[in-house]
Amino acid sequence: MSGQGCDPAWLARLPGLVAELEPYREMLLANVVMVGEIPAPTFGEEQRIDFVKQRFIECGLQSSSSDEVGNGLGIIPGSRGQQTLLLSAHADIPFAAGENHTFSVEPAAIRGPGVADNSLGVAALITLPTILERLGIRLESNLLLMASTRSLEKGNQQGIRFFLENTTLPITTAIALEGTPLGRLHYRSLASLGGIISCHVDRKLSDQSAIEVLNRLISRLGEIPLSRETNTACVLGSISGGATYKLPARTAQLAFQVRSDTDESVAEVNRLIHGIIDELSSGKSVSVQLEVIARTRAGGLPSTHPLVEASRKIMGVIGIQPRHGSYSSTISPYVEQGIPALCLGLSQGENVNYLDEYVEIEPLLSGMAQLIGLLVLLDGGRDE
Amino acid sequence: MNNSTIWLESNTFHHSQFWDLLRLIKRKEQLGLTISLCIPTLNEEKTIGKEVVLFKSELQDRYPLLDEIAVIDSGSTDDTVEVAAAFGAEVYASADILPEQGFKRGKGENLWKAIYQLKGDIIVYVDADISNIHPRFVYGLVAPLLYRQEVQYVKSFYDRPLALSKEIRPSGGGRVTEILVRPLFSLFFPDLTAIIQPLSGEYAVRRQILEKIPFPVGYGVETAHLIDVYSQYGLEAFAQTDLDRRVHRHQRVMDLGKMSFGILQTVIRRLQAKGMTTDMSSLSSCLRQFQVRENHYEQIIHEIVEEERPPMLQLESYRRKFGRG
């Protein structure tokens, strides 16, 4: 990475950057609405990506295109172009296409399913080229903008993983955008394994309820020793099963996640879970199966890394209080490829992943200012 | 082919034909025309913010199609006015425009006063209660006026089927259109039946037409416009654009009854002026509906008088302001 020396002129401009962004607030809000009202369930992001590409073309970006897994890409060429900064935001949201995607704009908030996670992130991505151009900010580095697909749940970040595994561009640093919360500064990834355990009872052989089987399984999971030293935890996320109160359930499922500071601890818990599953499904009438839906690897940057320190500095100058916690699964694909990466939030919000999800309008420009501030700083502080 | 069939072919558009906004802007500049957007409001705080944000950002900042975005409010008691102003719209109280003409409550009143208040050569009217608002609601209506000189008045219609299983499917307007307006048009103005949704609240019109027609202040304004523009300029003056889907509040049947009553008065007044029907003054101005209260039926009587504003051009103050002889 070059250019992390803090350019005094740029740092001096930063406190006033929020005010400079004021004329672009409506443009950002309009993009939030236009992005957010296009349904984009994981594996069904095509229409939303088409809109992103249309915006990239309107802004005159180079190589506006999709790749094999549907990621939407565009490049703002740098004046020197020796390095490439990657700015990404996942385009998928955890809502089915048939849900009502209507957004509302209130004086203090913008409301709609997926607005925080992550329509705002995508909107920031497609508004940024116009803002940079109108503020006269031209980077030396190429800036690669990417709305990534297949990130959530069973998508397991396939979009970003595919791109990082296959790109030939020399990506030096990556920033991932999430709608909320402002002050998020994630630069490490936990080791994790997310899975679904399905219990099935053959009704011809047994009238046992699959929920009883699941109950035994959950009790056994509670007995697995978890290392405190490595912050290993097993999260029981959701359960489902059965069809009616009148009959024993034929099927029951548990969705769970094991997470830890080390890949080895996750592997060990995984081994123990498999042992329990084998025991429970030993009879002919009961089968228990594990489907792994997501994995992340442990790693990332130390808190003293120049990229992390630069981000804290920018946040401080703009008046953003960094939040506790440095871990996000978003960082894992970058860890796997050895690319230094950060995940930033753009505003405050609530009810994330519920239909009444919203983000606050007022902090938005601070969120954008931190992003622009960091990009320029990473680039070396060039300003026309 | 009869007149309306030919017109239906040549003057019916889909908004996607006008996706190229850069071309549209160039055309506007070539013609040297200005365009104003008027959003009439009464207690629309839930939807007005999004409309203003989208139109301002997309059709002023990004593509400068609109020279003016104005909200004309008939006395909202919620935060409509504050929200619209906060997001950058010019907001006017209907009562403050042409105060010497007095204030009448109704959407038509706001539309009429907009002619005086706004500057544009073209005025686009878009209702404020559309929850799936999109820039197409404006550019889809303005484009036929920019590309076709002879077109004076562009109506919207909404015709996107959610699922299509047969080649032929019914198409048309809402309940009031199909039960009242289209039967009336079929009887008296058959050409106008080609307008798929005569009551749609979104339309773009040239000023030189708007200033010459009277405005019912209430429910009858859309129907009156169609009859009056048709009578003076023929069906060729109209175009219509499919704007896909419009999501808005569902109206109760009782409210539709009131709307129909206002529309009937508007139509009959015009039939009378053309010598096509009976004396209006002998008819009642009360609409009678029914409701049940504790097992008793009771009659509700609504006094609905469809007052009309004269053509703007008849006002001396307007002629002075816009230099019309």
XYZ file of C-alpha atoms in Angstrom:
709
model
C 0.000 0.000 0.000
C 1.173 3.464 -0.747
C 0.041 6.844 0.384
C -0.846 6.219 4.006
C 1.163 9.174 5.082
C -1.515 11.663 6.017
C -1.546 14.612 3.636
C -2.019 17.699 5.868
C -4.018 19.575 3.217
C -6.427 16.687 2.878
C -6.764 16.230 6.634
C -7.508 19.948 6.943
C -10.310 19.637 4.375
C -11.904 16.630 6.100
C -13.868 18.380 8.887
C -15.655 20.449 6.224
C -16.253 17.494 3.927
C -19.656 16.671 5.431
C -20.840 20.177 4.505
C -19.370 19.779 1.008
C -21.469 16.647 0.594
C -24.739 18.364 1.515
C -25.779 18.993 -2.145
C -25.561 15.246 -2.837
C -27.819 14.070 -0.013
C -30.947 13.801 -2.203
C -28.991 12.008 -4.902
C -27.848 9.422 -2.384
C -31.369 9.041 -0.969
C -32.839 8.665 -4.457
C -30.318 5.933 -5.204
C -31.185 4.172 -1.941
C -34.839 4.132 -3.008
C -34.150 3.073 -6.576
C -31.758 0.293 -5.561
C -33.850 -0.837 -2.607
C -37.110 -1.148 -4.499
C -35.573 -3.653 -6.916
C -35.905 -7.095 -5.282
C -32.573 -8.899 -4.877
C -32.878 -12.172 -2.966
C -29.601 -14.105 -2.748
C -29.114 -15.854 -6.139
C -31.716 -13.488 -7.678
C -29.820 -10.202 -7.856
C -29.802 -9.766 -11.643
C -32.252 -6.851 -11.932
C -30.543 -4.916 -9.169
C -27.146 -5.482 -10.736
C -28.517 -4.295 -14.110
C -29.491 -1.028 -12.431
C -26.043 -0.706 -10.830
C -24.363 -1.225 -14.216
C -26.680 1.340 -15.815
C -25.614 3.855 -13.170
C -21.927 2.991 -13.735
C -22.371 3.580 -17.474
C -24.153 6.900 -16.849
C -21.195 7.959 -14.693
C -18.779 7.082 -17.499
C -17.031 4.261 -15.633
C -14.764 1.924 -17.561
C -15.482 -1.762 -18.076
C -18.958 -1.625 -16.588
C -19.931 -5.259 -16.710
C -20.969 -8.451 -14.934
C -18.877 -11.515 -14.343
C -19.875 -15.188 -14.343
C -21.555 -15.048 -10.943
C -23.388 -11.808 -11.689
C -21.266 -9.300 -9.741
C -21.728 -5.760 -11.083
C -18.398 -4.055 -11.759
C -17.072 -0.726 -12.933
C -13.721 1.071 -12.790
C -12.858 4.729 -12.233
C -9.395 4.797 -13.809
C -6.701 6.430 -11.703
C -4.324 9.083 -13.014
C -1.421 6.664 -12.582
C -3.240 3.387 -12.150
C -0.381 1.437 -10.663
C -2.552 0.062 -7.890
C -6.218 -0.777 -7.605
C -8.449 -0.097 -4.629
C -11.535 -2.292 -4.396
C -14.749 -0.865 -2.969
C -17.513 -3.445 -2.639
C -21.036 -3.720 -1.270
C -23.138 -6.852 -1.323
C -26.225 -6.421 -3.457
C -28.374 -9.244 -2.091
C -30.895 -8.847 0.708
C -32.637 -11.440 2.889
C -36.121 -10.792 1.478
C -38.014 -12.811 -1.142
C -38.866 -11.116 -4.441
C -42.576 -11.309 -3.578
C -42.248 -9.150 -0.449
C -43.397 -5.542 -0.660
C -40.191 -3.625 -1.435
C -41.784 -0.179 -1.283
C -39.568 2.365 0.482
C -40.670 5.499 2.275
C -38.659 8.663 2.806
C -39.379 10.483 6.041
C -37.717 13.684 7.270
C -35.293 11.790 9.521
C -35.230 8.243 8.139
C -35.539 6.116 5.062
C -37.489 2.933 5.574
C -37.805 -0.327 3.650
C -36.761 -3.976 3.717
C -33.026 -4.349 3.159
C -32.294 -0.617 3.412
C -29.512 -1.063 6.001
C -28.358 -4.470 4.811
C -27.412 -3.482 2.202
C -29.245 -1.181 -0.220
C -27.575 1.825 1.379
C -24.132 0.273 0.795
C -24.930 -0.238 -2.891
C -26.410 3.255 -3.177
C -23.195 4.727 -1.735
C -21.225 2.741 -4.306
C -23.181 4.133 -7.259
C -23.385 7.689 -5.942
C -19.673 7.909 -5.208
C -18.455 8.431 -8.831
C -20.680 11.497 -9.240
C -19.601 12.921 -5.877
C -15.889 12.409 -6.583
C -16.233 14.023 -9.987
C -18.170 17.036 -8.732
C -15.825 17.552 -5.771
C -12.877 17.451 -8.175
C -11.298 14.433 -6.468
C -9.271 12.286 -8.832
C -7.374 9.315 -7.427
C -4.009 8.094 -8.666
C -5.120 4.532 -8.053
C -7.770 2.775 -10.058
C -10.947 2.517 -8.040
C -12.813 -0.692 -8.730
C -16.464 -0.571 -7.667
C -18.282 -3.850 -7.165
C -21.840 -4.763 -6.185
C -21.341 -8.377 -5.221
C -23.872 -11.188 -5.450
C -24.613 -14.360 -3.480
C -23.253 -13.082 -0.212
C -25.856 -13.966 2.415
C -26.696 -17.288 4.073
C -26.306 -20.104 1.541
C -24.667 -17.676 -0.854
C -21.644 -17.887 1.451
C -20.045 -14.834 -0.173
C -19.682 -16.680 -3.458
C -19.753 -13.444 -5.449
C -16.780 -11.754 -3.818
C -14.927 -15.066 -3.468
C -15.298 -15.835 -7.162
C -14.071 -12.386 -8.109
C -11.038 -12.411 -5.811
C -10.054 -15.911 -6.907
C -10.247 -15.058 -10.598
C -9.369 -11.401 -11.052
C -6.125 -10.380 -12.701
C -6.286 -6.826 -11.347
C -3.601 -5.959 -8.789
C -5.874 -5.236 -5.813
C -3.870 -3.680 -3.005
C -6.581 -2.796 -0.508
C -10.297 -3.451 -0.173
C -13.128 -1.638 1.594
C -16.479 -3.367 2.062
C -19.500 -1.154 2.678
C -22.437 -1.990 4.918
C -25.382 0.313 5.527
C -25.087 0.226 9.320
C -23.833 0.954 11.896
C -21.777 4.096 11.426
C -18.557 3.612 13.388
C -18.208 -0.014 12.332
C -14.529 -0.726 11.780
C -14.045 -4.400 11.064
C -10.710 -5.709 9.908
C -10.543 -9.243 11.235
C -12.448 -12.365 10.438
C -13.428 -15.080 12.861
C -13.187 -18.717 11.968
C -16.759 -19.924 11.547
C -18.893 -22.671 10.222
C -22.592 -22.207 9.595
C -24.793 -25.192 8.989
C -28.234 -26.731 9.000
C -28.828 -30.029 10.805
C -31.912 -31.860 9.539
C -33.605 -34.670 11.483
C -35.930 -37.018 9.647
C -38.062 -39.829 11.111
C -39.332 -42.599 8.826
C -43.040 -42.737 9.687
C -43.337 -46.385 8.547
C -40.822 -47.477 11.170
C -41.387 -45.127 14.071
C -43.895 -42.656 15.475
C -41.176 -40.760 17.286
C -41.245 -36.998 16.689
C -38.317 -35.434 14.817
C -38.542 -32.603 17.340
C -37.595 -35.035 20.118
C -34.563 -36.082 18.067
C -33.662 -32.443 17.553
C -34.103 -31.832 21.270
C -31.620 -34.611 22.091
C -29.228 -33.194 19.533
C -29.452 -29.709 21.057
C -28.785 -31.130 24.547
C -25.698 -32.928 23.237
C -24.461 -29.778 21.467
C -24.657 -28.035 24.843
C -22.247 -30.601 26.287
C -19.492 -29.887 23.727
C -16.528 -28.297 25.533
C -15.842 -24.829 24.075
C -12.447 -23.178 24.543
C -12.658 -19.827 26.318
C -9.126 -18.989 25.344
C -10.063 -18.982 21.668
C -13.528 -17.411 22.250
C -15.165 -20.464 20.716
C -18.965 -20.404 20.725
C -21.823 -22.386 19.270
C -24.844 -20.255 18.343
C -28.236 -21.908 17.917
C -29.765 -19.566 15.367
C -33.164 -20.912 14.346
C -35.293 -24.042 14.474
C -38.200 -25.289 12.421
C -40.101 -28.518 12.113
C -43.375 -30.409 11.956
C -46.619 -29.619 10.171
C -49.378 -29.673 12.799
C -49.950 -29.964 16.547
C -51.842 -33.223 16.009
C -49.102 -35.452 14.645
C -45.494 -36.184 15.587
C -43.131 -34.139 13.398
C -41.519 -36.012 10.504
C -38.781 -33.442 10.034
C -37.074 -30.814 12.149
C -34.131 -28.494 11.412
C -31.641 -26.485 13.360
C -29.559 -23.690 11.834
C -26.407 -22.966 13.828
C -23.002 -21.377 13.704
C -19.733 -22.305 15.379
C -17.270 -19.421 15.649
C -13.840 -18.994 17.125
C -10.595 -17.055 16.956
C -8.883 -20.096 15.441
C -9.633 -22.345 12.489
C -8.486 -25.339 14.570
C -11.123 -24.824 17.303
C -13.889 -24.671 14.696
C -12.558 -27.834 13.058
C -12.524 -29.604 16.431
C -16.137 -28.625 17.266
C -17.158 -29.661 13.762
C -15.617 -33.085 14.358
C -17.527 -33.468 17.636
C -20.818 -32.423 15.989
C -20.328 -35.071 13.315
C -19.807 -37.648 16.080
C -23.124 -36.694 17.730
C -24.916 -36.815 14.404
C -23.560 -40.311 13.698
C -24.750 -41.525 17.116
C -28.253 -40.060 16.770
C -28.800 -41.485 13.314
C -27.608 -44.974 14.172
C -31.104 -46.516 14.103
C -32.923 -47.257 10.810
C -35.907 -45.030 11.535
C -34.021 -41.793 12.226
C -31.634 -39.954 9.961
C -29.722 -36.824 10.934
C -27.698 -34.859 8.386
C -25.508 -31.795 8.417
C -25.344 -29.372 5.515
C -22.594 -26.761 5.762
C -23.839 -23.468 4.295
C -21.084 -21.016 5.149
C -17.467 -21.020 6.250
C -15.068 -18.245 7.119
C -11.402 -18.317 7.986
C -9.706 -16.632 10.912
C -7.323 -13.811 10.152
C -7.099 -10.208 9.094
C -5.153 -7.155 10.098
C -3.633 -6.340 13.487
C -5.149 -3.312 15.209
C -1.860 -1.466 14.675
C -1.930 -1.940 10.899
C -1.550 1.417 9.064
C -4.858 0.904 7.288
C -6.690 0.478 10.594
C -4.888 3.416 12.149
C -5.656 5.612 9.142
C -9.347 4.701 9.421
C -9.463 5.563 13.116
C -7.808 8.867 12.352
C -10.310 9.745 9.629
C -13.236 8.784 11.858
C -11.836 10.925 14.627
C -11.442 13.985 12.402
C -15.004 13.634 11.100
C -16.391 13.045 14.577
C -17.379 9.401 14.243
C -16.965 7.255 17.339
C -15.490 3.870 16.339
C -17.580 1.025 17.738
C -16.248 -1.908 19.703
C -15.537 -5.116 17.871
C -13.223 -5.749 14.991
C -14.627 -8.994 13.593
C -16.853 -9.522 10.587
C -17.394 -12.511 8.315
C -17.305 -10.003 5.450
C -13.517 -9.866 5.845
C -12.960 -13.604 5.348
C -12.812 -13.739 1.524
C -10.070 -11.085 1.610
C -8.192 -12.973 4.335
C -8.286 -16.054 2.116
C -6.554 -14.079 -0.671
C -4.196 -12.130 1.605
C -5.701 -8.736 0.720
C -5.832 -6.101 3.499
C -9.484 -5.183 3.963
C -11.828 -3.115 6.112
C -15.574 -3.098 6.530
C -17.213 0.293 7.200
C -20.802 1.308 8.057
C -22.511 4.388 6.637
C -25.307 5.389 9.010
C -27.301 4.396 12.052
C -30.368 2.215 11.721
C -32.612 -0.335 13.391
C -34.759 -3.407 12.750
C -32.145 -4.812 10.378
C -33.456 -7.804 8.385
C -37.057 -7.056 9.351
C -39.667 -5.479 7.081
C -39.634 -2.255 9.114
C -35.872 -1.802 8.713
C -34.729 1.810 8.534
C -31.630 3.998 8.417
C -31.240 7.515 9.729
C -30.664 10.255 7.154
C -28.685 12.712 9.257
C -25.521 10.577 9.838
C -25.350 9.512 6.181
C -23.104 12.309 4.998
C -20.614 11.616 7.816
C -20.572 8.012 6.607
C -19.828 9.126 3.046
C -17.223 11.633 4.247
C -15.308 8.921 6.137
C -15.333 6.754 2.998
C -14.053 9.508 0.721
C -11.542 10.594 3.346
C -10.152 7.102 3.618
C -10.003 6.527 -0.138
C -8.033 9.711 -0.668
C -5.738 8.919 2.213
C -5.073 5.418 0.913
C -4.367 6.903 -2.465
C -1.928 9.441 -1.120
C -4.126 12.463 -0.645
C -4.157 13.710 -4.223
C -6.703 16.409 -4.937
C -7.130 18.397 -8.141
C -60.020 1.580 -39.218
C -61.984 4.272 -37.406
C -60.481 7.411 -35.886
C -59.954 6.030 -32.385
C -58.375 2.795 -33.633
C -55.835 4.717 -35.693
C -55.148 7.027 -32.766
C -54.742 4.077 -30.391
C -52.014 2.702 -32.658
C -50.124 5.930 -33.252
C -50.525 7.842 -29.991
C -50.173 5.124 -27.339
C -46.710 4.755 -25.859
C -44.850 2.792 -23.221
C -42.492 4.656 -20.908
C -39.615 2.338 -21.862
C -39.611 3.970 -25.331
C -38.270 7.082 -23.626
C -35.533 5.540 -21.470
C -32.845 7.648 -23.184
C -32.995 10.703 -20.943
C -29.921 12.325 -22.484
C -31.699 12.403 -25.845
C -34.815 13.774 -24.187
C -32.845 16.578 -22.527
C -31.200 17.494 -25.838
C -34.608 17.634 -27.490
C -35.913 19.887 -24.735
C -32.945 22.221 -25.171
C -33.412 22.323 -28.945
C -37.057 23.316 -28.522
C -36.196 25.877 -25.830
C -39.084 24.736 -23.644
C -39.379 24.845 -19.865
C -41.117 22.170 -17.836
C -42.739 22.466 -14.406
C -43.855 19.621 -12.178
C -46.918 20.238 -10.029
C -47.717 17.888 -7.157
C -51.125 18.749 -5.641
C -51.295 17.700 -1.990
C -53.650 17.332 0.935
C -52.202 15.406 3.894
C -49.614 13.315 2.029
C -46.734 13.360 4.547
C -46.090 9.623 4.112
C -45.392 9.712 0.375
C -44.431 13.292 -0.506
C -40.804 13.033 0.726
C -39.933 10.206 -1.591
C -41.582 11.878 -4.603
C -39.660 15.100 -4.100
C -36.339 13.329 -3.467
C -36.643 11.131 -6.550
C -37.773 13.823 -8.971
C -35.291 16.388 -7.718
C -32.360 14.028 -7.798
C -33.127 12.182 -11.011
C -34.873 14.827 -13.122
C -33.163 18.001 -11.941
C -29.691 17.155 -10.619
C -28.825 14.137 -12.790
C -30.907 14.844 -15.899
C -32.122 18.468 -15.977
C -35.563 17.783 -17.427
C -37.569 19.711 -14.845
C -37.080 23.442 -14.382
C -39.340 23.573 -11.370
C -40.785 21.174 -8.783
C -43.721 22.659 -6.943
C -46.051 21.299 -4.329
C -49.421 23.058 -4.240
C -51.139 22.284 -0.983
C -54.805 22.711 -0.114
C -54.311 23.105 3.636
C -52.717 19.910 4.916
C -52.986 19.448 8.675
C -50.122 16.929 8.816
C -46.432 17.598 7.992
C -46.800 17.473 4.189
C -45.644 21.061 3.700
C -42.629 20.753 6.028
C -41.495 17.422 4.546
C -41.786 18.647 0.949
C -39.840 21.823 1.741
C -37.167 19.912 3.697
C -36.356 17.851 0.616
C -36.137 20.884 -1.641
C -39.539 21.370 -3.283
C -41.049 24.820 -3.717
C -44.208 24.712 -1.644
C -47.233 26.966 -2.163
C -50.490 27.161 -0.278
C -53.285 27.095 -2.806
C -55.102 29.819 -0.850
C -52.148 32.203 -1.306
C -52.225 31.990 -5.094
C -54.589 34.471 -6.775
C -56.124 35.362 -3.400
C -58.631 37.714 -5.032
C -60.195 34.642 -6.682
C -60.903 33.087 -3.282
C -60.098 29.520 -2.231
C -62.084 26.436 -3.090
C -61.102 23.074 -1.636
C -60.336 20.437 -4.241
C -57.576 18.967 -6.366
C -58.820 20.785 -9.474
C -58.379 24.109 -7.674
C -54.680 23.358 -7.094
C -54.156 22.319 -10.705
C -55.829 25.497 -11.934
C -53.822 27.762 -9.661
C -50.618 25.998 -10.710
C -51.059 27.500 -14.185
C -50.759 30.937 -12.638
C -48.001 30.111 -10.166
C -45.661 27.947 -12.247
C -43.496 29.156 -15.083
C -43.205 26.156 -17.399
C -44.327 25.926 -21.016
C -45.333 22.390 -20.108
C -46.896 21.456 -16.771
C -46.779 17.865 -15.526
C -49.250 16.924 -12.827
C -48.412 13.946 -10.614
C -50.515 12.874 -7.635
C -48.763 12.686 -4.282
C -50.155 9.356 -3.092
C -48.091 7.043 -5.329
C -45.974 4.748 -3.177
C -43.968 3.224 -6.068
C -43.007 6.594 -7.504
C -40.304 6.565 -10.200
C -38.897 9.108 -12.679
C -40.870 7.401 -15.478
C -44.028 8.988 -14.062
C -42.683 12.300 -15.360
C -40.503 11.549 -18.378
C -43.019 9.055 -19.783
C -45.608 11.842 -19.954
C -43.364 14.691 -21.064
C -41.600 12.828 -23.883
C -44.540 12.675 -26.355
C -44.909 16.467 -26.016
C -41.228 16.958 -26.824
C -41.071 14.530 -29.742
C -44.481 15.252 -31.272
C -45.413 18.888 -31.854
C -49.071 18.153 -32.560
C -49.592 16.409 -29.213
C -50.951 18.775 -26.569
C -52.119 16.586 -23.714
C -50.583 13.295 -22.514
C -52.491 10.989 -20.179
C -51.012 8.172 -18.130
C -52.327 4.657 -17.889
C -51.150 1.658 -15.909
C -51.287 -1.705 -17.520
C -48.682 -4.125 -16.300
C -50.220 -7.547 -15.758
C -48.681 -9.541 -12.930
C -49.236 -12.794 -14.810
C -50.385 -13.383 -18.345
C -51.891 -16.746 -19.286
C -53.858 -15.889 -22.432
C -53.168 -13.807 -25.489
C -56.232 -11.679 -24.909
C -56.917 -10.130 -21.562
C -59.197 -7.374 -20.334
C -57.617 -3.964 -19.958
C -58.945 -0.690 -18.765
C -59.450 1.584 -15.851
C -60.817 1.383 -12.350
C -64.365 0.910 -11.198
C -65.579 4.447 -11.844
C -64.066 4.423 -15.326
C -65.648 1.166 -16.399
C -69.045 1.660 -14.734
C -69.558 5.370 -15.371
C -67.087 7.207 -17.571
C -66.544 4.798 -20.430
C -70.281 4.104 -20.814
C -70.880 7.882 -20.874
C -68.109 8.429 -23.412
C -69.453 5.550 -25.486
C -72.804 7.302 -25.638
C -71.697 10.871 -26.249
C -67.991 11.004 -27.240
C -67.090 7.584 -28.694
C -63.581 8.705 -29.725
C -62.650 9.322 -26.092
C -63.203 5.664 -25.180
C -59.751 5.046 -26.685
C -58.236 6.755 -23.663
C -57.538 3.729 -21.518
C -57.621 5.411 -18.109
C -59.468 8.719 -18.444
C -59.380 9.342 -14.671
C -55.665 8.794 -14.104
C -54.215 11.631 -12.055
C -50.941 11.996 -13.938
C -50.779 14.041 -17.136
C -48.545 16.516 -18.941
C -50.056 19.422 -20.853
C -48.866 22.444 -22.805
C -49.591 25.788 -21.156
C -51.376 27.134 -24.219
C -53.993 24.421 -23.737
C -54.252 24.653 -19.941
C -54.901 28.387 -19.990
C -57.838 27.971 -22.363
C -59.885 25.364 -20.512
C -62.080 25.619 -17.418
C -61.247 23.574 -14.314
C -63.831 21.832 -12.145
C -62.367 22.203 -8.666
C -63.364 18.698 -7.546
C -63.755 15.193 -8.926
C -64.661 16.213 -12.455
C -61.430 17.865 -13.519
C -59.946 14.961 -15.529
C -63.192 14.184 -17.341
C -63.807 17.864 -18.114
C -60.319 18.235 -19.580
C -60.818 15.311 -21.919
C -64.165 16.564 -23.220
C -63.035 20.182 -23.554
C -59.682 19.509 -25.223
C -61.318 16.958 -27.499
C -64.064 19.400 -28.482
C -61.582 22.117 -29.416
C -58.620 20.149 -30.802
C -59.815 16.637 -31.586
C -58.465 13.285 -30.516
C -55.143 13.991 -32.270
C -54.232 16.426 -29.519
C -53.985 13.533 -27.046
C -51.420 10.837 -26.418
C -51.255 8.253 -23.647
C -48.304 6.501 -22.007
C -48.251 3.207 -20.153
C -46.331 3.784 -16.921
C -46.573 0.151 -15.768
C -47.825 -0.256 -12.245
C -49.108 2.367 -9.848
C -49.446 1.487 -6.175
C -51.762 3.746 -4.236
C -54.472 3.765 -1.617
C -57.529 1.672 -2.313
C -60.674 3.794 -2.281
C -63.893 2.776 -0.604
C -66.958 2.245 -2.772
C -68.745 5.081 -0.944
C -65.955 7.482 -1.940
C -66.158 6.267 -5.512
C -69.870 7.094 -5.404
C -69.043 10.684 -4.505
C -66.478 10.850 -7.262
C -69.006 9.533 -9.777
C -71.569 12.074 -8.725
C -69.127 14.930 -9.338
C -68.113 13.490 -12.691
C -71.750 13.143 -13.761
C -72.382 16.811 -13.076
C -69.318 17.765 -15.086
C -70.375 15.656 -18.035
C -74.019 16.721 -17.996
C -73.017 20.387 -17.847
C -70.997 19.875 -21.019
C -73.759 17.925 -22.729
C -76.109 20.750 -21.906
C -73.741 23.373 -23.303
C -73.514 21.391 -26.509
C -77.276 20.995 -26.668
C -76.973 17.279 -26.170
C -79.162 16.893 -23.091
C -81.434 18.256 -20.427
C -81.507 21.362 -18.233
C -78.928 21.030 -15.454
C -80.559 23.454 -13.040
C -83.562 21.173 -12.638
C -81.354 18.379 -11.249
C -80.558 17.817 -7.566
C -77.079 18.479 -6.204
C -77.430 15.881 -3.434
C -75.926 12.417 -3.582
C -77.768 9.853 -1.483
C -75.959 6.835 -0.035
C -76.882 4.380 2.680
C -75.359 2.995 5.823
C -76.555 0.686 8.583
C -76.570 1.833 12.183
C -77.715 -0.682 14.794
C -79.735 -2.657 12.257
C -81.390 0.454 10.840
C -80.687 1.699 7.393
C -80.055 5.378 7.259
C -79.515 7.709 4.395
C -76.403 9.882 4.116
C -76.819 12.906 1.940
C -73.744 14.540 0.422
C -74.181 17.949 -1.121
C -71.745 17.831 -4.043
C -71.710 20.872 -6.254
C -69.117 20.638 -9.013
C -68.091 24.284 -9.202
C -65.860 25.292 -12.074
C -63.006 27.744 -12.483
C -63.001 29.677 -15.796
C -60.240 29.343 -18.403
C -57.149 31.019 -16.895
C -56.855 33.213 -19.996
C -60.059 35.011 -18.953
C -58.299 36.410 -15.860
C -56.860 39.850 -16.364
C -54.128 39.234 -13.756
C -52.949 36.137 -15.649
C -52.918 37.909 -19.016
C -50.848 40.673 -17.414
C -48.377 38.262 -15.751
C -47.733 36.177 -18.876
C -48.168 39.001 -21.439
C -51.135 37.364 -23.134
C -53.130 39.834 -25.290
